[in-house]
Short mmCIF file of C-alpha atoms and ligand atoms in Angstrom, two decimals:
data_model
loop_
_atom_site.label_atom_id
_atom_site.label_comp_id
_atom_site.label_asym_id
_atom_site.label_seq_id
_atom_site.Cartn_x
_atom_site.Cartn_y
_atom_site.Cartn_z
CA MET A 1 10.76 75.68 68.05
CA PHE A 2 14.50 76.03 67.32
CA ILE A 3 17.74 74.93 68.94
CA GLY A 4 20.74 77.28 68.99
CA VAL A 5 24.24 75.96 69.65
CA ASP A 6 27.36 78.02 70.24
CA VAL A 7 30.45 75.83 69.95
CA GLY A 8 33.30 77.71 71.61
CA GLY A 9 36.87 76.60 72.31
CA THR A 10 36.11 75.83 75.98
CA THR A 11 32.29 75.84 76.30
CA VAL A 12 29.24 74.72 74.35
CA LYS A 13 26.22 76.98 74.94
CA THR A 14 22.77 75.82 73.94
CA LEU A 15 19.42 77.55 73.90
CA LEU A 16 15.86 76.74 73.02
CA LEU A 17 13.80 79.31 71.15
CA ILE A 18 10.01 79.11 71.14
CA GLU A 19 8.07 81.82 69.30
CA ASN A 20 11.12 84.08 69.27
CA GLU A 21 11.64 83.77 73.00
CA ILE A 22 14.67 82.16 74.63
CA VAL A 23 13.04 79.71 77.05
CA SER A 24 16.14 77.81 78.08
CA PHE A 25 19.91 78.50 78.06
CA GLU A 26 22.62 76.11 79.26
CA THR A 27 26.38 75.72 79.16
CA GLU A 28 28.46 72.56 78.88
CA PRO A 29 32.27 72.18 78.87
CA ASN A 30 33.58 71.46 75.36
CA ASP A 31 35.96 68.51 75.32
CA THR A 32 38.14 69.31 72.31
CA THR A 33 40.27 66.15 72.48
CA SER A 34 38.89 64.84 69.19
CA GLU A 35 36.09 65.30 66.65
CA LYS A 36 34.08 62.66 68.50
CA THR A 37 34.40 64.37 71.90
CA VAL A 38 33.35 67.76 70.45
CA LEU A 39 30.23 66.17 68.93
CA GLU A 40 29.49 64.45 72.25
CA SER A 41 29.84 67.79 74.07
CA ILE A 42 27.34 69.35 71.63
CA GLU A 43 24.91 66.47 72.16
CA ARG A 44 25.20 66.77 75.96
CA GLY A 45 24.49 70.50 75.61
CA ILE A 46 21.41 69.83 73.51
CA ALA A 47 20.20 67.15 75.95
CA LYS A 48 20.29 69.81 78.71
CA ILE A 49 17.69 72.00 77.02
CA ILE A 50 15.36 69.50 75.37
CA SER A 51 14.19 65.88 75.76
CA LYS A 52 14.67 63.31 72.97
CA GLU A 53 10.91 63.26 72.32
CA ASP A 54 10.64 67.04 72.03
CA ILE A 55 13.44 67.22 69.46
CA LEU A 56 10.82 65.93 67.00
CA LYS A 57 9.01 69.27 67.38
CA VAL A 58 12.14 71.29 66.51
CA GLU A 59 12.20 72.93 63.09
CA ALA A 60 15.96 73.40 62.73
CA ILE A 61 19.26 73.76 64.55
CA GLY A 62 21.42 76.87 64.26
CA LEU A 63 25.10 76.42 65.04
CA SER A 64 27.71 79.07 65.71
CA ILE A 65 31.39 78.17 65.63
CA ALA A 66 34.70 80.04 65.65
CA GLY A 67 36.15 79.29 62.25
CA GLN A 68 35.69 79.45 58.50
CA VAL A 69 32.35 78.06 57.35
CA ASP A 70 30.43 77.34 54.17
CA SER A 71 27.13 78.63 55.49
CA GLN A 72 25.33 77.86 52.20
CA ASN A 73 25.86 74.14 52.81
CA GLY A 74 26.12 73.98 56.61
CA VAL A 75 29.76 72.91 56.53
CA LEU A 76 32.57 73.92 58.88
CA ILE A 77 35.71 74.27 56.74
CA ASN A 78 38.29 74.94 59.41
CA ALA A 79 38.28 75.87 63.11
CA PRO A 80 41.61 77.02 64.56
CA ASN A 81 40.88 75.85 68.12
CA MET A 82 39.04 72.61 67.40
CA PRO A 83 39.86 69.21 65.88
CA LEU A 84 37.22 69.51 63.14
CA LYS A 85 37.92 70.08 59.46
CA ASN A 86 35.52 70.04 56.49
CA PHE A 87 32.77 68.81 58.79
CA ASP A 88 29.25 68.70 57.33
CA PHE A 89 27.04 69.69 60.30
CA ASN A 90 23.95 69.83 58.12
CA ARG A 91 24.34 66.18 57.11
CA TYR A 92 25.34 65.17 60.64
CA PHE A 93 22.28 66.72 62.34
CA LYS A 94 19.94 65.47 59.63
CA LYS A 95 21.18 61.95 60.33
CA LYS A 96 21.30 62.33 64.12
CA TYR A 97 18.05 64.24 64.79
CA GLY A 98 16.38 64.45 61.37
CA LYS A 99 16.76 68.26 61.43
CA PRO A 100 18.47 70.72 59.07
CA CYS A 101 21.31 72.82 60.44
CA PHE A 102 22.40 76.37 59.70
CA VAL A 103 26.09 76.98 60.42
CA ASP A 104 27.80 80.32 60.65
CA ASN A 105 30.91 81.78 62.15
CA ASP A 106 30.58 83.09 65.71
CA VAL A 107 31.12 86.76 64.86
CA ASN A 108 28.52 86.68 62.08
CA CYS A 109 26.04 84.96 64.44
CA ALA A 110 26.56 87.60 67.13
CA ALA A 111 26.08 90.32 64.49
CA ILE A 112 22.83 88.73 63.24
CA ALA A 113 21.51 88.64 66.84
CA GLU A 114 22.39 92.25 67.69
CA SER A 115 21.29 93.49 64.27
CA SER A 116 17.74 92.27 64.97
CA LEU A 117 17.36 95.17 67.45
CA TYR A 118 17.84 97.93 64.87
CA PRO A 119 16.08 99.06 61.68
CA VAL A 120 16.82 96.81 58.70
CA ASP A 121 17.39 99.57 56.11
CA THR A 122 20.60 100.80 57.76
CA THR A 123 24.35 100.19 57.58
CA GLN A 124 25.56 98.45 60.75
CA ILE A 125 29.16 97.72 61.66
CA PHE A 126 30.07 95.26 64.42
CA ILE A 127 33.34 95.25 66.33
CA PHE A 128 33.85 92.34 68.73
CA LEU A 129 36.70 92.54 71.19
CA GLY A 130 37.42 89.32 72.99
CA THR A 131 40.59 87.24 73.05
CA GLY A 132 40.85 88.37 69.41
CA ILE A 133 39.14 91.06 67.33
CA GLY A 134 36.36 90.19 64.89
CA GLY A 135 34.05 92.25 62.76
CA ALA A 136 30.93 92.08 60.63
CA ALA A 137 28.95 94.40 58.39
CA MET A 138 25.19 94.23 57.89
CA ILE A 139 24.02 96.43 55.04
CA ASN A 140 20.26 96.84 54.55
CA GLY A 141 19.66 93.51 56.29
CA LYS A 142 22.26 91.58 54.32
CA MET A 143 25.51 90.30 55.78
CA LEU A 144 28.62 91.26 53.85
CA ARG A 145 30.36 87.92 53.32
CA GLY A 146 32.88 88.33 50.52
CA ALA A 147 33.86 85.72 47.95
CA ASN A 148 34.86 83.03 50.47
CA ASN A 149 32.99 84.14 53.57
CA LEU A 150 36.11 85.87 54.86
CA ALA A 151 35.03 89.51 54.72
CA MET A 152 35.57 91.75 57.78
CA GLU A 153 38.51 89.93 59.38
CA ILE A 154 39.26 93.37 60.75
CA GLY A 155 41.55 92.20 63.58
CA HIS A 156 44.17 91.31 60.98
CA MET A 157 44.17 94.58 59.08
CA THR A 158 47.52 96.33 59.55
CA HIS A 159 47.69 98.95 62.26
CA ILE A 160 51.48 99.45 62.35
CA ASP A 161 53.57 97.89 59.61
CA GLY A 162 56.24 95.66 61.22
CA GLY A 163 54.75 96.23 64.70
CA HIS A 164 53.90 93.71 67.44
CA LEU A 165 53.73 90.05 66.41
CA CYS A 166 50.13 88.82 65.99
CA GLY A 167 48.75 85.33 66.69
CA CYS A 168 48.20 84.99 62.91
CA GLY A 169 51.94 85.16 62.27
CA LYS A 170 51.92 88.65 60.75
CA LYS A 171 53.33 91.74 62.43
CA GLY A 172 51.39 94.87 63.33
CA CYS A 173 47.74 93.66 63.14
CA TYR A 174 45.12 95.57 65.15
CA GLU A 175 44.57 92.40 67.16
CA ALA A 176 48.23 92.41 68.26
CA TYR A 177 47.56 95.78 69.94
CA ALA A 178 44.07 95.38 71.36
CA GLY A 179 42.96 91.72 71.42
CA GLY A 180 42.54 90.37 74.97
CA LYS A 181 45.16 87.66 74.49
CA SER A 182 47.67 90.15 73.07
CA LEU A 183 47.15 92.61 75.96
CA ASN A 184 48.08 89.87 78.41
CA ARG A 185 51.09 88.72 76.38
CA LEU A 186 52.42 92.26 75.95
CA TYR A 187 52.19 92.90 79.71
CA GLN A 188 53.73 89.56 80.69
CA GLU A 189 56.60 90.04 78.23
CA VAL A 190 57.57 93.46 79.52
CA THR A 191 57.09 92.80 83.26
CA LYS A 192 58.08 89.07 83.33
CA THR A 193 55.01 88.42 85.50
CA LYS A 194 53.12 85.13 85.27
CA GLU A 195 49.80 86.60 86.41
CA TYR A 196 47.14 86.65 83.65
CA MET A 197 46.41 90.30 82.85
CA ASN A 198 42.91 90.74 81.50
CA ILE A 199 41.53 94.09 80.38
CA ILE A 200 40.18 94.91 83.84
CA LYS A 201 43.64 94.53 85.40
CA ILE A 202 45.42 96.41 82.59
CA GLU A 203 42.91 99.25 82.83
CA GLU A 204 43.18 99.33 86.63
CA GLY A 205 46.96 99.38 86.33
CA ALA A 206 46.76 102.25 83.84
CA LEU A 207 44.49 104.24 86.18
CA ASN A 208 46.95 103.59 89.04
CA ARG A 209 49.87 104.87 86.95
CA ASP A 210 51.55 101.48 86.40
CA LYS A 211 53.71 102.71 83.50
CA HIS A 212 53.68 99.37 81.61
CA ALA A 213 49.92 98.97 81.91
CA LEU A 214 49.42 102.60 80.93
CA LYS A 215 51.52 102.24 77.77
CA ILE A 216 49.77 99.01 76.72
CA PHE A 217 46.32 100.45 77.48
CA ASN A 218 47.01 103.66 75.58
CA GLU A 219 48.26 101.69 72.58
CA ALA A 220 45.10 99.56 72.68
CA VAL A 221 42.88 102.65 72.80
CA HIS A 222 44.77 104.17 69.89
CA ALA A 223 44.52 100.96 67.84
CA LEU A 224 40.79 100.55 68.47
CA SER A 225 40.12 104.20 67.73
CA ALA A 226 42.07 104.06 64.48
CA LEU A 227 40.27 100.86 63.52
CA THR A 228 36.84 102.36 64.24
CA ASN A 229 37.80 105.48 62.31
CA ASP A 230 38.87 103.38 59.29
CA LEU A 231 35.60 101.43 59.37
CA ILE A 232 33.60 104.67 59.50
CA THR A 233 35.55 105.94 56.48
CA ILE A 234 34.87 102.75 54.52
CA PHE A 235 31.21 102.17 55.43
CA ASN A 236 29.70 105.49 56.53
CA PRO A 237 27.58 103.51 59.03
CA ASP A 238 24.36 104.40 60.82
CA TYR A 239 25.30 102.10 63.72
CA ILE A 240 28.51 100.84 65.28
CA ILE A 241 27.86 98.01 67.70
CA PHE A 242 30.59 96.88 70.08
CA GLY A 243 30.59 93.49 71.78
CA GLY A 244 32.87 90.95 73.44
CA GLY A 245 34.47 90.61 76.86
CA VAL A 246 37.06 93.38 76.49
CA ILE A 247 34.42 96.05 75.82
CA GLU A 248 31.96 94.62 78.37
CA HIS A 249 34.54 94.75 81.16
CA SER A 250 36.23 98.02 80.35
CA LYS A 251 35.09 101.20 82.09
CA THR A 252 36.71 103.76 79.78
CA LEU A 253 37.45 102.17 76.41
CA LEU A 254 34.32 103.23 74.54
CA ASP A 255 34.47 106.81 75.80
CA SER A 256 38.15 107.01 74.88
CA ILE A 257 37.38 105.80 71.35
CA LYS A 258 34.63 108.42 70.95
CA GLU A 259 36.98 111.12 72.27
CA TYR A 260 39.62 110.16 69.67
CA LEU A 261 37.03 110.20 66.90
CA LYS A 262 35.92 113.74 67.79
CA SER A 263 39.21 115.18 66.61
CA ASN A 264 40.23 112.60 64.00
CA ILE A 265 37.12 111.74 62.04
CA ARG A 266 36.93 112.95 58.44
CA PHE A 267 33.88 113.33 56.18
CA ALA A 268 31.33 111.48 58.32
CA ASP A 269 29.15 113.34 60.84
CA LEU A 270 29.97 111.77 64.23
CA SER A 271 26.74 113.02 65.79
CA LYS A 272 24.74 110.91 63.30
CA ILE A 273 26.48 107.61 64.16
CA LYS A 274 24.75 105.58 66.85
CA PHE A 275 27.18 103.75 69.15
CA LYS A 276 25.72 100.67 70.84
CA GLU A 277 26.92 97.83 73.04
CA SER A 278 25.96 94.17 72.76
CA VAL A 279 22.61 93.39 74.37
CA PHE A 280 22.52 89.60 74.06
CA LYS A 281 26.08 89.16 75.42
CA ASP A 282 26.91 85.44 75.97
CA ARG A 283 23.68 84.32 74.27
CA SER A 284 24.28 86.27 71.07
CA ASN A 285 26.11 83.52 69.13
CA ALA A 286 23.56 80.76 69.72
CA TYR A 287 20.60 83.14 69.26
CA GLY A 288 22.11 84.62 66.08
CA ALA A 289 22.67 81.15 64.64
CA VAL A 290 18.94 80.47 64.98
CA LEU A 291 17.94 83.88 63.62
CA GLY A 292 20.30 83.29 60.68
CA TYR A 293 18.26 80.22 59.79
CA ILE A 294 14.91 81.93 60.33
CA LYS A 295 15.86 84.99 58.28
CA ASN A 296 17.65 82.94 55.65
CA GLN A 297 20.70 85.04 56.31
CA ILE A 298 23.10 83.14 54.05
ZN1 ZN B 301 46.97 89.10 62.67
#
């Protein structure tokens, strides 16, 4: 029996896994006022899926969080949207519940979950399009982590040098052209509207010939296509797996990317690459955090 926790900027999602089956899944608002309130939100989330007595039967807790982590030691180093820094979750959960804790970043957790659906001895690339853009690479069952667990921050690779300003402070990142938050900001800036423009609205606008929406949507398609093309050139993958709200809600994005690749891809054989979409969706982070522990994916 395992507990999976996905600590997001607004919501804590918890699940209970028994014999590799998700038997319970709950959400709880995350109060990010302070370190204490975040921990209380996590504990409330856990209390929703399991009683105090049954926690004794749990083997371990897997925790997914948006930020930089030291997954070897179960420590969160830094989370941009939360008041936690250098927080030792492994020590905290051992003290609180007497259980070890595996911590990983949210994108890696989602990749571990989705990766479990495909053959291990393959090269799998993950592109997650939500408010930002994240990526992961799983090569023959092993996550590519880099020297400081910072590999595959693909959203901040440069698409157009000196281009749109990105949330990271740099100009021209892929995320500045195709991240959900950037799409909204670009539209609001040019039209002076206050309405929040998510991908569904931008895409609808583009289909209805709203010239601002069309320009922003086309730029996003171009950025994502170029990014996917670059990743294919680097990794020569068997699988490319797309996830995140922007992809899930878009009707045409994936097809547009494939269309671009048909005429722009070099070297790799497009017909041999398997394009997939996320299966676990909003459960992928918490489920992947548990699988990461089970498969010793650190
Ligand atoms: Zn950036």
